[in-house]
Amino acid sequence: MTVITFDTLKFVKELESAGVPAAQAEAQARALATALDTHLVELATKGDVREVRVEANATKAELKSELALLRSEMQAMESRLTIKFGALIAVAVGVSIAVLRGR
């Protein structure tokens, strides 16, 4: 981040050249400098924006990779559940046939 700097001497000279008394110009410069220090203003440079963009792209790539892994795990779980459900149906059919034959 780039911090905005304030040249109080230049500010005072500008005010004095416009006819503002020196004491008043200095008081205004101090007041403005205090206000700027109190509310530090930071601006993003093009480099800062590039850095954030690179970080965001890296995070996006990581998330895509994790999502692909999660999808793979979900598909494996779906296959296991299908097999277990099929086995449960086969057992239920077998038990039903055994009960019906035993009558």
Coordinates of C-alpha atoms in Angstrom, one line a residue:
M1 CA 0.0 0.0 0.0
T2 CA 1.1 3.5 -0.7
V3 CA 0.6 6.2 1.9
I4 CA -0.2 9.7 0.8
T5 CA 2.4 12.2 2.1
F6 CA 1.5 15.8 2.9
D7 CA 4.1 18.5 2.5
T8 CA 3.2 21.0 5.2
L9 CA 5.9 23.5 4.2
K10 CA 4.7 23.6 0.6
F11 CA 1.1 24.0 1.8
V12 CA 2.1 26.9 4.1
K13 CA 4.0 28.6 1.3
E14 CA 1.0 28.2 -1.1
L15 CA -1.3 29.8 1.5
E16 CA 1.1 32.6 2.2
S17 CA 1.5 33.4 -1.5
A18 CA -2.3 33.6 -1.7
G19 CA -2.3 36.2 1.0
V20 CA -3.0 34.1 4.1
P21 CA -1.1 35.3 7.2
A22 CA 1.8 33.1 8.2
A23 CA 0.4 32.1 11.6
Q24 CA -3.0 31.2 10.0
A25 CA -1.3 29.2 7.2
E26 CA 0.8 27.3 9.7
A27 CA -2.2 26.5 11.9
Q28 CA -4.1 25.3 8.8
A29 CA -1.2 23.1 7.8
R30 CA -0.9 21.6 11.3
A31 CA -4.7 20.9 11.4
L32 CA -4.7 19.3 8.0
A33 CA -1.6 17.2 8.8
T34 CA -3.3 16.0 12.0
A35 CA -6.5 15.2 10.1
L36 CA -4.5 13.2 7.5
D37 CA -2.5 11.3 10.2
T38 CA -5.7 10.5 12.1
H39 CA -7.4 9.1 9.0
L40 CA -4.5 7.4 7.3
V41 CA -5.3 7.1 3.7
E42 CA -3.7 4.2 1.8
L43 CA -4.0 3.6 -1.9
A44 CA -3.5 0.3 -3.6
T45 CA -0.8 0.4 -6.3
K46 CA -1.0 -1.6 -9.6
G47 CA 1.6 -4.0 -7.9
D48 CA -0.7 -4.4 -4.9
V49 CA -3.6 -5.3 -7.2
R50 CA -1.5 -7.7 -9.2
E51 CA -0.3 -9.4 -6.0
V52 CA -3.9 -9.8 -4.8
R53 CA -4.9 -11.2 -8.2
V54 CA -2.1 -13.8 -8.1
E55 CA -3.1 -14.8 -4.6
A56 CA -6.8 -15.1 -5.6
N57 CA -5.9 -17.2 -8.6
A58 CA -3.8 -19.5 -6.5
T59 CA -6.7 -19.9 -4.0
K60 CA -9.1 -20.5 -6.8
A61 CA -6.8 -23.3 -8.1
E62 CA -6.6 -24.9 -4.7
L63 CA -10.4 -24.8 -4.3
K64 CA -10.9 -26.4 -7.7
S65 CA -8.5 -29.2 -6.7
E66 CA -10.2 -29.8 -3.4
L67 CA -13.6 -29.7 -5.2
A68 CA -12.4 -32.4 -7.7
L69 CA -11.2 -34.5 -4.8
L70 CA -14.5 -34.1 -3.0
R71 CA -16.4 -35.1 -6.1
S72 CA -14.3 -38.2 -6.5
E73 CA -14.9 -39.2 -2.9
M74 CA -18.6 -38.6 -3.2
Q75 CA -18.7 -40.8 -6.3
A76 CA -16.9 -43.6 -4.5
M77 CA -19.3 -43.3 -1.6
E78 CA -22.3 -43.4 -4.0
S79 CA -20.8 -46.7 -5.5
R80 CA -20.4 -48.2 -2.0
L81 CA -23.9 -47.3 -1.0
T82 CA -25.3 -48.7 -4.3
I83 CA -23.6 -52.0 -3.6
K84 CA -24.7 -52.1 0.0
F85 CA -28.3 -51.3 -0.9
G86 CA -28.2 -54.0 -3.6
A87 CA -26.9 -56.5 -1.1
L88 CA -29.6 -55.5 1.4
I89 CA -32.3 -56.0 -1.3
A90 CA -30.9 -59.4 -2.2
V91 CA -30.9 -60.5 1.4
A92 CA -34.5 -59.2 1.9
V93 CA -35.6 -61.1 -1.3
G94 CA -33.8 -64.2 0.0
V95 CA -35.4 -64.0 3.4
S96 CA -38.8 -63.4 1.8
I97 CA -38.4 -66.4 -0.4
A98 CA -37.3 -68.6 2.6
V99 CA -40.3 -67.4 4.6
L100 CA -42.7 -68.1 1.8
R101 CA -41.2 -71.6 1.2
G102 CA -41.4 -72.4 4.8
R103 CA -45.2 -72.1 4.9

